[in-house]
PDB file of C-alpha atoms in Angstrom:
ATOM      1  CA  UNK A   1     -11.295  69.901-183.430  1.00  0.00           C
ATOM      2  CA  UNK A   2      -8.057  70.062-183.617  1.00  0.00           C
ATOM      3  CA  UNK A   3      -7.815  73.750-182.719  1.00  0.00           C
ATOM      4  CA  UNK A   4      -9.713  73.126-179.444  1.00  0.00           C
ATOM      5  CA  UNK A   5      -7.690  70.504-178.568  1.00  0.00           C
ATOM      6  CA  UNK A   6      -4.536  72.941-178.866  1.00  0.00           C
ATOM      7  CA  UNK A   7      -6.040  75.686-177.029  1.00  0.00           C
ATOM      8  CA  UNK A   8      -6.926  73.547-173.905  1.00  0.00           C
ATOM      9  CA  UNK A   9      -3.520  72.163-173.913  1.00  0.00           C
ATOM     10  CA  UNK A  10      -1.975  75.778-174.149  1.00  0.00           C
ATOM     11  CA  UNK A  11      -4.011  76.771-171.453  1.00  0.00           C
ATOM     12  CA  UNK A  12      -3.171  73.814-169.424  1.00  0.00           C
ATOM     13  CA  UNK A  13       0.680  74.149-169.917  1.00  0.00           C
ATOM     14  CA  UNK A  14       0.149  78.200-168.654  1.00  0.00           C
ATOM     15  CA  UNK A  15      -1.613  77.176-165.666  1.00  0.00           C
ATOM     16  CA  UNK A  16       1.767  75.760-164.101  1.00  0.00           C
ATOM     17  CA  UNK A  17       4.962  78.293-163.944  1.00  0.00           C
ATOM     18  CA  UNK A  18       7.481  75.821-164.490  1.00  0.00           C
ATOM     19  CA  UNK A  19      10.405  76.152-162.132  1.00  0.00           C
ATOM     20  CA  UNK A  20      12.812  74.506-159.862  1.00  0.00           C
ATOM     21  CA  UNK A  21      15.170  75.727-157.091  1.00  0.00           C
ATOM     22  CA  UNK A  22      14.077  77.789-154.378  1.00  0.00           C
ATOM     23  CA  UNK A  23      11.618  80.653-154.867  1.00  0.00           C
ATOM     24  CA  UNK A  24       9.603  82.723-152.748  1.00  0.00           C
ATOM     25  CA  UNK A  25       6.199  81.687-152.146  1.00  0.00           C
ATOM     26  CA  UNK A  26       4.049  84.634-153.807  1.00  0.00           C
ATOM     27  CA  UNK A  27       3.796  87.353-151.555  1.00  0.00           C
ATOM     28  CA  UNK A  28       4.430  85.477-148.338  1.00  0.00           C
ATOM     29  CA  UNK A  29       7.650  85.657-146.316  1.00  0.00           C
ATOM     30  CA  UNK A  30       8.644  82.105-147.129  1.00  0.00           C
ATOM     31  CA  UNK A  31      10.874  80.228-149.771  1.00  0.00           C
ATOM     32  CA  UNK A  32      10.667  76.686-150.525  1.00  0.00           C
ATOM     33  CA  UNK A  33      12.301  74.635-153.102  1.00  0.00           C
ATOM     34  CA  UNK A  34      10.317  73.488-156.002  1.00  0.00           C
ATOM     35  CA  UNK A  35      13.038  70.337-156.921  1.00  0.00           C
ATOM     36  CA  UNK A  36      11.635  70.097-160.419  1.00  0.00           C
ATOM     37  CA  UNK A  37       8.702  68.028-159.344  1.00  0.00           C
ATOM     38  CA  UNK A  38       6.708  70.438-157.608  1.00  0.00           C
ATOM     39  CA  UNK A  39       5.132  73.063-159.891  1.00  0.00           C
ATOM     40  CA  UNK A  40       3.538  76.222-159.022  1.00  0.00           C
ATOM     41  CA  UNK A  41       0.169  77.322-160.255  1.00  0.00           C
ATOM     42  CA  UNK A  42      -0.086  80.798-161.659  1.00  0.00           C
ATOM     43  CA  UNK A  43      -2.541  83.219-160.417  1.00  0.00           C
ATOM     44  CA  UNK A  44      -4.953  82.900-163.454  1.00  0.00           C
ATOM     45  CA  UNK A  45      -5.550  79.278-161.920  1.00  0.00           C
ATOM     46  CA  UNK A  46      -5.816  80.145-158.714  1.00  0.00           C
ATOM     47  CA  UNK A  47      -8.789  82.872-159.267  1.00  0.00           C
ATOM     48  CA  UNK A  48     -10.662  80.157-161.550  1.00  0.00           C
ATOM     49  CA  UNK A  49     -10.289  77.197-158.870  1.00  0.00           C
ATOM     50  CA  UNK A  50     -11.263  79.038-155.811  1.00  0.00           C
ATOM     51  CA  UNK A  51     -13.768  81.820-157.283  1.00  0.00           C
ATOM     52  CA  UNK A  52     -14.709  82.760-153.337  1.00  0.00           C
ATOM     53  CA  UNK A  53     -12.011  84.985-152.668  1.00  0.00           C
ATOM     54  CA  UNK A  54     -12.388  84.716-149.062  1.00  0.00           C
ATOM     55  CA  UNK A  55     -11.237  81.202-149.332  1.00  0.00           C
ATOM     56  CA  UNK A  56      -8.510  81.983-152.129  1.00  0.00           C
ATOM     57  CA  UNK A  57      -5.044  80.204-150.955  1.00  0.00           C
ATOM     58  CA  UNK A  58      -2.247  82.696-151.690  1.00  0.00           C
ATOM     59  CA  UNK A  59      -0.517  79.949-153.711  1.00  0.00           C
ATOM     60  CA  UNK A  60      -0.798  76.505-155.363  1.00  0.00           C
ATOM     61  CA  UNK A  61       1.829  73.709-155.985  1.00  0.00           C
ATOM     62  CA  UNK A  62       1.134  70.709-157.098  1.00  0.00           C
ATOM     63  CA  UNK A  63       2.863  67.379-157.718  1.00  0.00           C
ATOM     64  CA  UNK A  64       4.399  66.451-161.028  1.00  0.00           C
ATOM     65  CA  UNK A  65       1.314  64.162-161.738  1.00  0.00           C
ATOM     66  CA  UNK A  66      -0.908  66.595-160.448  1.00  0.00           C
ATOM     67  CA  UNK A  67      -2.563  64.427-157.870  1.00  0.00           C
ATOM     68  CA  UNK A  68      -1.374  66.404-154.635  1.00  0.00           C
ATOM     69  CA  UNK A  69      -2.107  69.469-154.343  1.00  0.00           C
ATOM     70  CA  UNK A  70      -0.393  71.761-151.518  1.00  0.00           C
ATOM     71  CA  UNK A  71      -2.528  75.295-150.854  1.00  0.00           C
ATOM     72  CA  UNK A  72      -0.951  77.976-148.975  1.00  0.00           C
ATOM     73  CA  UNK A  73      -3.185  80.523-146.824  1.00  0.00           C
ATOM     74  CA  UNK A  74      -1.371  83.269-144.539  1.00  0.00           C
ATOM     75  CA  UNK A  75      -4.461  84.198-142.713  1.00  0.00           C
ATOM     76  CA  UNK A  76      -5.362  87.504-140.631  1.00  0.00           C
ATOM     77  CA  UNK A  77      -5.648  85.892-137.200  1.00  0.00           C
ATOM     78  CA  UNK A  78      -2.855  86.762-134.820  1.00  0.00           C
ATOM     79  CA  UNK A  79      -0.346  83.361-134.116  1.00  0.00           C
ATOM     80  CA  UNK A  80       2.545  83.970-131.797  1.00  0.00           C
ATOM     81  CA  UNK A  81       5.356  81.435-132.118  1.00  0.00           C
ATOM     82  CA  UNK A  82       4.467  80.252-128.588  1.00  0.00           C
ATOM     83  CA  UNK A  83       1.040  79.531-129.479  1.00  0.00           C
ATOM     84  CA  UNK A  84       1.701  76.759-132.040  1.00  0.00           C
ATOM     85  CA  UNK A  85       1.835  73.937-129.816  1.00  0.00           C
ATOM     86  CA  UNK A  86      -1.648  74.841-128.045  1.00  0.00           C
ATOM     87  CA  UNK A  87      -3.152  74.586-131.761  1.00  0.00           C
ATOM     88  CA  UNK A  88      -1.712  71.421-132.337  1.00  0.00           C
ATOM     89  CA  UNK A  89      -3.321  70.103-129.259  1.00  0.00           C
ATOM     90  CA  UNK A  90      -6.671  71.808-129.334  1.00  0.00           C
ATOM     91  CA  UNK A  91      -7.359  71.719-133.124  1.00  0.00           C
ATOM     92  CA  UNK A  92      -8.207  68.130-133.580  1.00  0.00           C
ATOM     93  CA  UNK A  93     -11.528  68.962-131.169  1.00  0.00           C
ATOM     94  CA  UNK A  94     -12.361  71.550-133.349  1.00  0.00           C
ATOM     95  CA  UNK A  95     -12.056  69.199-136.988  1.00  0.00           C
ATOM     96  CA  UNK A  96     -14.171  66.640-134.709  1.00  0.00           C
ATOM     97  CA  UNK A  97     -17.142  68.672-134.375  1.00  0.00           C
ATOM     98  CA  UNK A  98     -16.523  70.222-137.962  1.00  0.00           C
ATOM     99  CA  UNK A  99     -15.659  67.173-140.276  1.00  0.00           C
ATOM    100  CA  UNK A 100     -18.561  64.133-140.610  1.00  0.00           C
ATOM    101  CA  UNK A 101     -17.225  60.671-140.644  1.00  0.00           C
ATOM    102  CA  UNK A 102     -13.702  61.146-139.690  1.00  0.00           C
ATOM    103  CA  UNK A 103     -11.655  57.429-140.279  1.00  0.00           C
ATOM    104  CA  UNK A 104      -8.463  58.908-138.315  1.00  0.00           C
ATOM    105  CA  UNK A 105      -7.029  62.113-137.224  1.00  0.00           C
ATOM    106  CA  UNK A 106      -3.705  62.205-135.561  1.00  0.00           C
ATOM    107  CA  UNK A 107      -1.659  65.441-134.401  1.00  0.00           C
ATOM    108  CA  UNK A 108       1.795  66.493-133.453  1.00  0.00           C
ATOM    109  CA  UNK A 109       4.116  69.323-133.361  1.00  0.00           C
ATOM    110  CA  UNK A 110       7.238  68.946-135.685  1.00  0.00           C
ATOM    111  CA  UNK A 111       9.827  71.623-136.496  1.00  0.00           C
ATOM    112  CA  UNK A 112      11.129  72.413-140.366  1.00  0.00           C
ATOM    113  CA  UNK A 113      14.012  74.979-140.856  1.00  0.00           C
ATOM    114  CA  UNK A 114      13.666  75.828-137.094  1.00  0.00           C
ATOM    115  CA  UNK A 115      10.503  76.915-136.974  1.00  0.00           C
ATOM    116  CA  UNK A 116       7.803  74.904-134.589  1.00  0.00           C
ATOM    117  CA  UNK A 117       4.503  73.721-136.909  1.00  0.00           C
ATOM    118  CA  UNK A 118       1.149  72.356-135.443  1.00  0.00           C
ATOM    119  CA  UNK A 119       0.771  69.242-137.937  1.00  0.00           C
ATOM    120  CA  UNK A 120      -2.611  68.073-138.056  1.00  0.00           C
ATOM    121  CA  UNK A 121      -3.581  64.893-140.785  1.00  0.00           C
ATOM    122  CA  UNK A 122      -6.860  63.262-141.050  1.00  0.00           C
ATOM    123  CA  UNK A 123      -8.584  60.851-143.417  1.00  0.00           C
ATOM    124  CA  UNK A 124     -12.023  61.047-144.242  1.00  0.00           C
ATOM    125  CA  UNK A 125     -14.393  58.438-146.487  1.00  0.00           C
ATOM    126  CA  UNK A 126     -14.300  59.689-150.298  1.00  0.00           C
ATOM    127  CA  UNK A 127     -16.004  57.751-153.197  1.00  0.00           C
ATOM    128  CA  UNK A 128     -12.983  55.660-154.699  1.00  0.00           C
ATOM    129  CA  UNK A 129     -10.739  56.376-151.778  1.00  0.00           C
ATOM    130  CA  UNK A 130     -10.083  58.035-148.699  1.00  0.00           C
ATOM    131  CA  UNK A 131      -9.690  61.695-148.597  1.00  0.00           C
ATOM    132  CA  UNK A 132      -6.211  62.810-146.820  1.00  0.00           C
ATOM    133  CA  UNK A 133      -5.714  66.214-145.705  1.00  0.00           C
ATOM    134  CA  UNK A 134      -2.814  67.299-143.842  1.00  0.00           C
ATOM    135  CA  UNK A 135      -2.269  70.911-142.264  1.00  0.00           C
ATOM    136  CA  UNK A 136       0.602  72.289-141.280  1.00  0.00           C
ATOM    137  CA  UNK A 137       0.340  75.629-139.337  1.00  0.00           C
ATOM    138  CA  UNK A 138       2.748  77.960-137.967  1.00  0.00           C
ATOM    139  CA  UNK A 139       3.331  81.605-137.126  1.00  0.00           C
ATOM    140  CA  UNK A 140       4.632  83.941-139.621  1.00  0.00           C
ATOM    141  CA  UNK A 141       5.201  87.556-139.159  1.00  0.00           C
ATOM    142  CA  UNK A 142       2.632  87.088-136.242  1.00  0.00           C
ATOM    143  CA  UNK A 143       0.076  85.730-138.479  1.00  0.00           C
ATOM    144  CA  UNK A 144      -1.120  82.159-139.068  1.00  0.00           C
ATOM    145  CA  UNK A 145       0.278  80.546-141.893  1.00  0.00           C
ATOM    146  CA  UNK A 146      -1.644  77.326-143.354  1.00  0.00           C
ATOM    147  CA  UNK A 147      -0.263  74.951-145.730  1.00  0.00           C
ATOM    148  CA  UNK A 148      -3.104  72.269-146.493  1.00  0.00           C
ATOM    149  CA  UNK A 149      -1.781  68.940-148.605  1.00  0.00           C
ATOM    150  CA  UNK A 150      -5.126  67.325-150.175  1.00  0.00           C
ATOM    151  CA  UNK A 151      -5.307  63.964-152.326  1.00  0.00           C
ATOM    152  CA  UNK A 152      -6.769  60.801-151.845  1.00  0.00           C
ATOM    153  CA  UNK A 153      -4.984  58.540-149.927  1.00  0.00           C
ATOM    154  CA  UNK A 154      -3.304  56.371-152.503  1.00  0.00           C
ATOM    155  CA  UNK A 155      -2.129  59.307-154.593  1.00  0.00           C
ATOM    156  CA  UNK A 156      -0.358  60.765-151.517  1.00  0.00           C
ATOM    157  CA  UNK A 157       1.396  57.229-150.739  1.00  0.00           C
ATOM    158  CA  UNK A 158       2.851  57.445-154.785  1.00  0.00           C
ATOM    159  CA  UNK A 159       3.574  61.168-154.178  1.00  0.00           C
ATOM    160  CA  UNK A 160       4.869  61.015-150.434  1.00  0.00           C
ATOM    161  CA  UNK A 161       8.981  61.590-151.170  1.00  0.00           C
ATOM    162  CA  UNK A 162       8.132  64.432-153.416  1.00  0.00           C
ATOM    163  CA  UNK A 163       5.735  66.080-151.055  1.00  0.00           C
ATOM    164  CA  UNK A 164       7.934  65.331-147.758  1.00  0.00           C
ATOM    165  CA  UNK A 165      10.996  66.997-149.717  1.00  0.00           C
ATOM    166  CA  UNK A 166       8.502  69.919-150.774  1.00  0.00           C
ATOM    167  CA  UNK A 167       7.497  70.411-146.831  1.00  0.00           C
ATOM    168  CA  UNK A 168      10.718  69.867-145.209  1.00  0.00           C
ATOM    169  CA  UNK A 169      12.265  73.064-147.388  1.00  0.00           C
ATOM    170  CA  UNK A 170       9.854  75.403-146.300  1.00  0.00           C
ATOM    171  CA  UNK A 171      11.825  78.469-144.976  1.00  0.00           C
ATOM    172  CA  UNK A 172      10.596  81.738-143.200  1.00  0.00           C
ATOM    173  CA  UNK A 173      12.018  84.749-144.666  1.00  0.00           C
ATOM    174  CA  UNK A 174      11.029  86.938-141.583  1.00  0.00           C
TER     175      UNK A 174
END
């Protein structure tokens, strides 16, 4: 039994790439500051957690307590920088038609390090607490980059300072 627990602890510890400071986000032309409170998950963990190749993120990060996950997907879809504002205006209608039981939905455009991002925040009913999803979308090298922050509402509130510091450090390397 002790050996099983040791192996489980080892596999959990190797799932996280312990780094701090500014790092490049996988193969993306993007950097982010981990600040010691956010960890990047390794490729083996990502493949196991997201077995479908077509839905697998390029990178996954999580808060220190593991309760808030941030995924990065650099999609093949073309997106010009001038289209980001339109995306913020039109994407909520798509979500309303696809996500049943939405409790709230807000969209805006924000600027992070000189780049416009469409920000869409939604809440939907969950089992014990409402689920919260925040999508940040921008043009990166002419393609759409989607950063999705997911958790339940209470866990996001507890980790909001970490998440905001992390997202405000996103910087394109184009």
